Short mmCIF file of C-alpha atoms and ligand atoms in Angstrom, two decimals:
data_model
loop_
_atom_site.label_atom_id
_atom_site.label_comp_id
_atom_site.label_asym_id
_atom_site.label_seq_id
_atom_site.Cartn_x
_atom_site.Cartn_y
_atom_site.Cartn_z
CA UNK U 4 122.00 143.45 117.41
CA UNK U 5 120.70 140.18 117.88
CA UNK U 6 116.91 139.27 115.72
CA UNK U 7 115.30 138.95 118.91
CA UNK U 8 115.15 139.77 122.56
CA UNK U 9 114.78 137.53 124.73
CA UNK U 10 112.66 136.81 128.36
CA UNK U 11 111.32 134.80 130.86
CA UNK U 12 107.75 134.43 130.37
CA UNK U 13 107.09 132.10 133.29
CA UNK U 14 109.11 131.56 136.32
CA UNK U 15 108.01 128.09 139.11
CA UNK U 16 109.85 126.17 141.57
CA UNK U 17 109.32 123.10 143.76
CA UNK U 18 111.29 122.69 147.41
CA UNK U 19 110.68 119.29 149.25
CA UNK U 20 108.63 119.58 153.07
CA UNK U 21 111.58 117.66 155.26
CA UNK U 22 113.60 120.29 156.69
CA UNK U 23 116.60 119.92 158.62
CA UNK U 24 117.10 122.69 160.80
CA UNK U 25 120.24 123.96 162.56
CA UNK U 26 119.01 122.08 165.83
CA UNK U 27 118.80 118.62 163.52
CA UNK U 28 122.81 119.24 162.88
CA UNK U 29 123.52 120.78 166.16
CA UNK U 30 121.86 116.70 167.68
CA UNK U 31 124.46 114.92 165.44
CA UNK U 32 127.58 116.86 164.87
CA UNK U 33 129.65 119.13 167.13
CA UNK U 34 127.86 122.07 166.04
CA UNK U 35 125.21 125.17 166.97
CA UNK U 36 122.95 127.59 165.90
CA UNK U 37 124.87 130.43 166.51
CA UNK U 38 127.98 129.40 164.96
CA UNK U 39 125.61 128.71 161.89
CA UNK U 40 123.49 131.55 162.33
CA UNK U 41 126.16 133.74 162.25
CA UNK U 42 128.50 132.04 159.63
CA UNK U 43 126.42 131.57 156.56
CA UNK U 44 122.91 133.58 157.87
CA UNK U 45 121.54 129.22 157.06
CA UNK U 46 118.40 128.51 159.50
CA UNK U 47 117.12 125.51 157.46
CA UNK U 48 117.22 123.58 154.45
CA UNK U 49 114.71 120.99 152.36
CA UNK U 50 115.79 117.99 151.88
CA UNK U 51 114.40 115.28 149.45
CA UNK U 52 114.39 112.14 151.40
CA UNK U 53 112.46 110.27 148.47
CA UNK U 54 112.90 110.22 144.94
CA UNK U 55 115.48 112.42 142.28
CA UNK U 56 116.59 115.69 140.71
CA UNK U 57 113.81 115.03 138.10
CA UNK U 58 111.09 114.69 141.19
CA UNK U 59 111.71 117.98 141.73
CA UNK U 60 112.10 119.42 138.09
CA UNK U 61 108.63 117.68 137.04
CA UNK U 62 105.95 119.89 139.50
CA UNK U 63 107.72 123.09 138.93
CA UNK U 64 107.96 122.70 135.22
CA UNK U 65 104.22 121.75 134.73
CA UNK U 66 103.24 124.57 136.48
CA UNK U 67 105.95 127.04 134.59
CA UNK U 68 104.15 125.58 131.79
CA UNK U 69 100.53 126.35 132.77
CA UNK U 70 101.72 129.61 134.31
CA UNK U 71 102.48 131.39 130.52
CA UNK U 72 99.86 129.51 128.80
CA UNK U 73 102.41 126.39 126.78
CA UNK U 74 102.33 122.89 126.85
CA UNK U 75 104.96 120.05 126.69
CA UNK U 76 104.64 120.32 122.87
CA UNK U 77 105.43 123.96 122.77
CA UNK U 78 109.30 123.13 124.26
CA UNK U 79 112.09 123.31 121.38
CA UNK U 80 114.87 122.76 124.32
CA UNK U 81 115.19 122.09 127.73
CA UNK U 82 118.26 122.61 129.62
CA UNK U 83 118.65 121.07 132.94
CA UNK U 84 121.37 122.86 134.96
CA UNK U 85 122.98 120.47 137.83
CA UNK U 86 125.38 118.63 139.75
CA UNK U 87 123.48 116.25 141.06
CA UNK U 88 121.87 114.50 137.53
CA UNK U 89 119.40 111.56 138.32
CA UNK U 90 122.01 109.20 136.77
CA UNK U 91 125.62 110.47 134.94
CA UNK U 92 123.65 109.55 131.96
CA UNK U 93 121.23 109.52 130.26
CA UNK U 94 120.80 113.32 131.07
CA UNK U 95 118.54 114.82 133.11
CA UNK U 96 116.47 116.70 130.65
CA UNK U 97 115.69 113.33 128.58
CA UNK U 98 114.28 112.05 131.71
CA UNK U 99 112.64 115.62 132.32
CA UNK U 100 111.41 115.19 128.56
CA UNK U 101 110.29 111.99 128.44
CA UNK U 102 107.51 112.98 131.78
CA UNK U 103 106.37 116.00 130.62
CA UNK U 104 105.76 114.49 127.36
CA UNK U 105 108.01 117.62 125.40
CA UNK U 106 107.80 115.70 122.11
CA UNK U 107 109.64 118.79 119.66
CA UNK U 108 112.05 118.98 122.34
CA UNK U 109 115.83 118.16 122.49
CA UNK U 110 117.88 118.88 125.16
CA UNK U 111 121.15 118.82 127.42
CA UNK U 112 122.34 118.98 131.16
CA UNK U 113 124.93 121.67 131.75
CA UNK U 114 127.44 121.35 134.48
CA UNK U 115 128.45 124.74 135.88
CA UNK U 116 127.83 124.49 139.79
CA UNK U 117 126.48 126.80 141.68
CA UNK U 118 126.17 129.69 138.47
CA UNK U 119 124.33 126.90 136.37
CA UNK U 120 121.38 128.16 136.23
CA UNK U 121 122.75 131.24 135.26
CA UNK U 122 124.69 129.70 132.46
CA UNK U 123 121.67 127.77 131.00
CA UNK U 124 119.54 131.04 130.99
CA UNK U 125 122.75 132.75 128.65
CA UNK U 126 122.67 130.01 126.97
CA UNK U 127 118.69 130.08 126.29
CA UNK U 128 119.32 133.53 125.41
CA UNK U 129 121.41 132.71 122.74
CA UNK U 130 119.22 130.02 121.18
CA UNK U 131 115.92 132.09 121.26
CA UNK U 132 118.24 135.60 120.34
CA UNK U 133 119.27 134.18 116.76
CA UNK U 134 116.61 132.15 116.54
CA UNK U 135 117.50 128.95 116.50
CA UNK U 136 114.70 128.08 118.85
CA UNK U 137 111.50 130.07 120.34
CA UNK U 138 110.86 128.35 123.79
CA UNK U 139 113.38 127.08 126.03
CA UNK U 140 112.98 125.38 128.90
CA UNK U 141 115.87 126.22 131.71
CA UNK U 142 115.41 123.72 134.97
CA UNK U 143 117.90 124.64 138.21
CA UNK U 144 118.05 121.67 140.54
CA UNK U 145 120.22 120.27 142.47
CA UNK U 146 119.89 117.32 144.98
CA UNK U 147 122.73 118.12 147.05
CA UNK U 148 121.50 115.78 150.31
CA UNK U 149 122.67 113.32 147.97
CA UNK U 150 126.35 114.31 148.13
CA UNK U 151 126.98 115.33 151.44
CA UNK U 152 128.64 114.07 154.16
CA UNK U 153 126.46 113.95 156.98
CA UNK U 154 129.63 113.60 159.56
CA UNK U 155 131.16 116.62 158.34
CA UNK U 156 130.03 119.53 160.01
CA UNK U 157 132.08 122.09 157.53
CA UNK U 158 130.15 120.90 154.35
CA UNK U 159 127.02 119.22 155.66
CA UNK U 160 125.29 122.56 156.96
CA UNK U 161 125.40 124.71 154.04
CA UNK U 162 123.47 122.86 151.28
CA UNK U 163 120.04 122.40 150.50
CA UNK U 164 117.50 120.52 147.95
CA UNK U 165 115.38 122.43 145.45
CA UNK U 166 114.65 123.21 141.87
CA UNK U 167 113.50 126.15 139.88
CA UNK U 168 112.29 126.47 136.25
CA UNK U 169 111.92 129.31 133.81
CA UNK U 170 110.76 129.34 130.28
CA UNK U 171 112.80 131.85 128.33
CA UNK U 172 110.82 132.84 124.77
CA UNK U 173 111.14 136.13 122.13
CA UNK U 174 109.86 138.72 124.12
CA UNK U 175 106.57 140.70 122.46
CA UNK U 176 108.07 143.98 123.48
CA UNK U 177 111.89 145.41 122.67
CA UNK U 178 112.37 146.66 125.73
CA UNK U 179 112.38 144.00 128.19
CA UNK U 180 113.79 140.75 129.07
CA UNK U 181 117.61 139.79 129.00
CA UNK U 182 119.60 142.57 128.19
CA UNK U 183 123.37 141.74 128.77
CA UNK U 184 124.79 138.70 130.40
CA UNK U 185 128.68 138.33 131.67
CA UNK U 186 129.84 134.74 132.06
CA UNK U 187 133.36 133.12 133.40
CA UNK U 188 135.18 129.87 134.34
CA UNK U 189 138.46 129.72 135.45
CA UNK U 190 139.58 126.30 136.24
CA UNK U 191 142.23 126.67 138.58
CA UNK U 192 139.53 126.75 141.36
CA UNK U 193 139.42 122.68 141.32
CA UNK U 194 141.55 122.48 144.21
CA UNK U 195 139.52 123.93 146.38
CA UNK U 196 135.76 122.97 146.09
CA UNK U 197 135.26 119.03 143.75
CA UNK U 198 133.64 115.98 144.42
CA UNK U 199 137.02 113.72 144.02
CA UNK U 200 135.83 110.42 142.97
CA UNK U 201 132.75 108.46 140.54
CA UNK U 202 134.30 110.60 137.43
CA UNK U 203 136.19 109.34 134.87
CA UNK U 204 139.71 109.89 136.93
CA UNK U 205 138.86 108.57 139.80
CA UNK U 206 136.18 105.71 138.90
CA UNK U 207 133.90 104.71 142.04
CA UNK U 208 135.39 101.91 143.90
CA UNK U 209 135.31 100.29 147.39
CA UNK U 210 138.46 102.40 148.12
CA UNK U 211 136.90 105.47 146.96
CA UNK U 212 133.69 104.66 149.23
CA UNK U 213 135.73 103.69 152.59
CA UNK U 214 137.40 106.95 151.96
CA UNK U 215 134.12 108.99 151.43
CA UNK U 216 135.20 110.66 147.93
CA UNK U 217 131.97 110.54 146.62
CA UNK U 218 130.71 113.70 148.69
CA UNK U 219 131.18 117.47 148.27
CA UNK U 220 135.19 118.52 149.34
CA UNK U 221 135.52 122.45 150.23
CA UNK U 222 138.21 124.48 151.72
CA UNK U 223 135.53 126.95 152.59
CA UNK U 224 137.75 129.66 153.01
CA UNK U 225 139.98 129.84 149.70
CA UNK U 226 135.93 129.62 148.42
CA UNK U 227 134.34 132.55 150.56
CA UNK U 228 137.39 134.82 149.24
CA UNK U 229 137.03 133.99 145.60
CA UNK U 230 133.20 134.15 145.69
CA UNK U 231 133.06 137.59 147.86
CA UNK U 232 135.51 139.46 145.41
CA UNK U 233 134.29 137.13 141.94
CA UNK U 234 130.45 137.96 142.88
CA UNK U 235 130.80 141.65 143.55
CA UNK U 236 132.66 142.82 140.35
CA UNK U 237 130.63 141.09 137.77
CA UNK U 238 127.69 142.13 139.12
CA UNK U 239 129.31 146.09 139.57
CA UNK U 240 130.68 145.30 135.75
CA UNK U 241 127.18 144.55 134.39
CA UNK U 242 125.84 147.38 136.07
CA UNK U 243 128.38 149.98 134.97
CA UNK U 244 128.06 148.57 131.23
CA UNK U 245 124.23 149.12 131.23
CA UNK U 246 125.17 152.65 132.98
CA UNK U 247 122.99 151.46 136.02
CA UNK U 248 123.57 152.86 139.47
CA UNK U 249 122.13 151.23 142.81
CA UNK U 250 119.29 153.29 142.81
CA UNK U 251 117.77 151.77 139.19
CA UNK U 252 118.40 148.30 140.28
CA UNK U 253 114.53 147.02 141.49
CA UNK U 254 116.41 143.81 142.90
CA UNK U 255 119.36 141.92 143.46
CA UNK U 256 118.84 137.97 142.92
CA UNK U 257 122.02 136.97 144.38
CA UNK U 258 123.05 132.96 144.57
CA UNK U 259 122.38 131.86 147.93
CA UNK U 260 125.65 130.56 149.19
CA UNK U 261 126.45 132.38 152.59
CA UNK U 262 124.73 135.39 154.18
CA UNK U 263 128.02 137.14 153.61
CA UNK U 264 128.88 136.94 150.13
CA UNK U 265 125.58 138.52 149.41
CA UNK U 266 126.09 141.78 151.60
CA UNK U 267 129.21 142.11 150.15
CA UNK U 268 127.96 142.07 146.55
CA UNK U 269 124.73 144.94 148.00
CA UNK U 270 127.62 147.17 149.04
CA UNK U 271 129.76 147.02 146.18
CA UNK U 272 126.75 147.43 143.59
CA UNK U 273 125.26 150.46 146.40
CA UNK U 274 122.05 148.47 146.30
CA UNK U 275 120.13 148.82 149.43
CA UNK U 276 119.37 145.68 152.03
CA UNK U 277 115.47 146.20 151.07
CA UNK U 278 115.92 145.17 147.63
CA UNK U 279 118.40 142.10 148.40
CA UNK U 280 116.74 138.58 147.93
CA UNK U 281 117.56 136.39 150.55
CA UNK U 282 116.00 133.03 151.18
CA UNK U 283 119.23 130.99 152.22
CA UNK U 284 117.65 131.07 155.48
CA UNK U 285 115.08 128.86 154.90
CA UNK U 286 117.16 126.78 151.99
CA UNK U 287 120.21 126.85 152.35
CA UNK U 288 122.16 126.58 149.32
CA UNK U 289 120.58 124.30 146.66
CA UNK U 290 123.09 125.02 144.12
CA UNK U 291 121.18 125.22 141.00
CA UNK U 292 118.37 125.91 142.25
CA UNK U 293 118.94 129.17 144.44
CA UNK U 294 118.46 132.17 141.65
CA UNK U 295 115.22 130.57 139.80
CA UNK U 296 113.68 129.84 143.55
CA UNK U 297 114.12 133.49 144.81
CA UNK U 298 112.89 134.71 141.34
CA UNK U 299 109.47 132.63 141.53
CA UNK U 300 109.08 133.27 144.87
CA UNK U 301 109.19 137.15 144.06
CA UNK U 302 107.02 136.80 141.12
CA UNK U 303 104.50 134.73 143.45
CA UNK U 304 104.72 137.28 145.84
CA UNK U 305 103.98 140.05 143.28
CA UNK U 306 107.03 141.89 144.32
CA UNK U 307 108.40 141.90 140.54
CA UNK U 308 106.77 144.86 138.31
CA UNK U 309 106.75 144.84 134.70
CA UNK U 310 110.12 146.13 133.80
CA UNK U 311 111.89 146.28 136.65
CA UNK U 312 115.80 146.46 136.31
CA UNK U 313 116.90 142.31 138.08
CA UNK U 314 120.48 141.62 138.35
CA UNK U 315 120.92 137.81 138.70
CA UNK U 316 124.21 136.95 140.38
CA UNK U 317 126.06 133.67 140.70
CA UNK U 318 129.48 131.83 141.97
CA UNK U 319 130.28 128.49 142.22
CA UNK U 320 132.69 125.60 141.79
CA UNK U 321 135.11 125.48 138.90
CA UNK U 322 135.49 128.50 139.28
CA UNK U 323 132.32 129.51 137.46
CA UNK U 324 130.83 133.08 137.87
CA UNK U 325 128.70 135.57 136.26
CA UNK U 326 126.04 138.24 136.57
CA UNK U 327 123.03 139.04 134.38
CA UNK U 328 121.11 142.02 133.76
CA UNK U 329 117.04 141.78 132.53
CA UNK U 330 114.01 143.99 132.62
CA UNK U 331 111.17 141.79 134.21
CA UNK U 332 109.21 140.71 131.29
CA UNK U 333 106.08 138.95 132.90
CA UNK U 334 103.18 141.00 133.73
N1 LIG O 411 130.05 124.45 163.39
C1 LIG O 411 130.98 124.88 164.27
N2 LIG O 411 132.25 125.13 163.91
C2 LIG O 411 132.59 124.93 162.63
C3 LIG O 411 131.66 124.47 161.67
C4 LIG O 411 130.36 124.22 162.10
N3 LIG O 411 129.38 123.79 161.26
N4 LIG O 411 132.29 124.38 160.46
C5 LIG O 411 133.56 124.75 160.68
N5 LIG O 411 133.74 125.07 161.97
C6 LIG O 411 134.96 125.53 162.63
C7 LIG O 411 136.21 125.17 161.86
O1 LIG O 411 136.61 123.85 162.14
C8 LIG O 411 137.19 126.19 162.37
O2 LIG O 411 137.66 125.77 163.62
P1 LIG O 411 139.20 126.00 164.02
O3 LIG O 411 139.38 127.50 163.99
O4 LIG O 411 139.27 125.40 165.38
O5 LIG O 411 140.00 125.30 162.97
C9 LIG O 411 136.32 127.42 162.58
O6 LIG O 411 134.98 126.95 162.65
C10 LIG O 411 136.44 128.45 161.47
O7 LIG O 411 136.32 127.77 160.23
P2 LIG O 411 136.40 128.54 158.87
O8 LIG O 411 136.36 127.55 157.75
O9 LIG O 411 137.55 129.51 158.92
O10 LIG O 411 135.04 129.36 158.93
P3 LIG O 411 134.52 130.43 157.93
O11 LIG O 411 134.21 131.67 158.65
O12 LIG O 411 135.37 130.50 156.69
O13 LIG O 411 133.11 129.81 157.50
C11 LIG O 411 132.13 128.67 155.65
C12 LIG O 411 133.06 128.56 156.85
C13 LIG O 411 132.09 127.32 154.94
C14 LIG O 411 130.73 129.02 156.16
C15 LIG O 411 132.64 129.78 154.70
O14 LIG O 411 133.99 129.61 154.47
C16 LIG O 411 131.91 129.82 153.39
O15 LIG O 411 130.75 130.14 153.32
N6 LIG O 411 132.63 129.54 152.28
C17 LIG O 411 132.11 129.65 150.95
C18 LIG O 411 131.04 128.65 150.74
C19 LIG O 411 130.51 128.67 149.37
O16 LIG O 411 130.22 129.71 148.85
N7 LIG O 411 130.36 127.46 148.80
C20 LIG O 411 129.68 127.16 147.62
C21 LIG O 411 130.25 127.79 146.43
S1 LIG O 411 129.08 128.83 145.83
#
């Protein structure tokens, strides 16, 4: 048993105004809505046309802060989850520190794709669960505009910019907040969804430039059959380990990657279309960012009820994957 349970106490995100809708792509590339529409379920995406991943960490971490009542000083960690830092160093979260002010704070940026912010919430879990800290910052957000290839019409489409933050603290009652959490990586999915150069193997250089290497590369389809299958069974494995059927589940917070990994995932958990969070319309896939989004825009909504069963879902480059189950903690 671990000495405490943990929760999200506070849940905020920030999206940019520029959107780039499927008729901005469809004026530059040999594409169209309907092929769009129909492919990944994307309408539009935000896209951050000034400024860094930080610029969108900063407003939705102040107001996670205000929302349960902290300040900067409160923070023990912060944990910035991304693949699109402001600079490959220092990290993120020292520049996300060093605004807010978090003076007790230390902190890290963790690299786990599209199921980062998913990792960094296990990973707050863990910290505030054995209590090596009480109030941990976890910040999803991803700048993707900044790696994509705006001539390729297979890659181009399907991201988005955003950021999400929770604050994850020792919940004041047992029975809610995080109750289990299943986590994988499996590296023999490089191949097939990398950014190829600007790393320590493939330093940037003019070559790597000309050649455009320093964008996202995906063979979409070896993805979509990985993610489809990965998705579905971790989040049917959490469920059947917490004896949960469709019917308990309140929601399904699924990443927001294509239209059709997440029905896929509904009908293998038997959880119903009405209680499937879907935003990727509107966003698109901001990596990092998708899961702690649709949560705060729930919990704005006042769609989340005090203990509600929430299965967060996630799959991403790497291959990365996981699923977690909580009891909604904020009331
Ligand atoms: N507009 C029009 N046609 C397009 C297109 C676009 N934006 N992008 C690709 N096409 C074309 C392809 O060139 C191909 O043409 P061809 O048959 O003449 O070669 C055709 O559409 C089918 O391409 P395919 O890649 O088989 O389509 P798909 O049904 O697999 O959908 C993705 C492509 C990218 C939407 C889909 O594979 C996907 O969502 N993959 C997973 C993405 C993901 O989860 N990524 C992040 C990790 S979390």
């Amino acid at each position: 048993m671990p000495q405490y349970r943990s929760a999200l106490t506070a849940i905020a995100h920030y999206v940019p105004d520029t959107v780039y809708d499927n008729q901005w792509f469809a004026e530059r590339m040999d594409t169209n809505d309907e092929w769009i529409t129909s492919r990944t379920g994307i309408k539009e995406r935000r896209i951050m046309t000034d400024g860094a991943t930080s610029d969108m960490i900063l407003p939705a971490a102040r107001e996670a802060l205000e929302n349960c009542g902290k300040t900067a000083a409160d923070i023990d960690i912060i944990i910035v989850t991304t693949v699109t830092p402001d600079m490959m160093f220092p990290p993120t979260a020292a520049i996300v520190q060093r605004e807010l002010g978090a003076k007790n704070a230390w902190g890290y940026d963790l690299s786990a794709a599209c199921s980062g912010f998913l990792f960094g919430l296990n990973s707050a879990r863990a910290f505030v669960e054995s209590g090596v800290a009480k109030t941990v910052m976890v910040c999803g957000a991803d700048k993707m505009s900044s790696i994509l290839n705006y001539d390729d019409r297979t890659t181009s489409i399907l991201f988005g910019d955003g950021a999400g933050v929770a604050i994850v603290e020792r919940s004041e009652d047992e029975n809610v907040g995080i109750i289990d959490a299943i986590t994988h990586i499996d590296g023999s999915g490089e191949p097939y969804l990398h950014m190829k150069a600007g790393g320590s193997r493939k330093p940037a250089s003019h070559e790597t430039v000309d050649n455009k290497e320093h964008y996202v590369f995906q063979d979409g389809q070896a993805v979509f059959k990985k993610a489809v299958i990965g998705m579905a069974e971790v989040s049917a494995e959490v469920m059947e380990r917490n004896n949960l059927t469709g019917d308990d589940v309140a929601w399904l917070v699924p990443h927001q990657a294509n239209k059709r990994i997440i029905d896929a995932t509904a009908r293998r958990m038997g959880v119903t279309d009405d209680k499937v969070i879907v935003n990727i319309d509107r966003f698109g896939n901001t990596t990092s960012g998708t899961i702690p989004i649709c949560l705060s825009e729930l919990q704005k909504n006042g769609q989340l009820k005090y203990g509600d069963n929430v299965i967060l879902a996630a799959f991403g480059a790497g291959f990365t994957w996981g699923a977690i189950y909580l009891k909604w903690a904020i009331k």
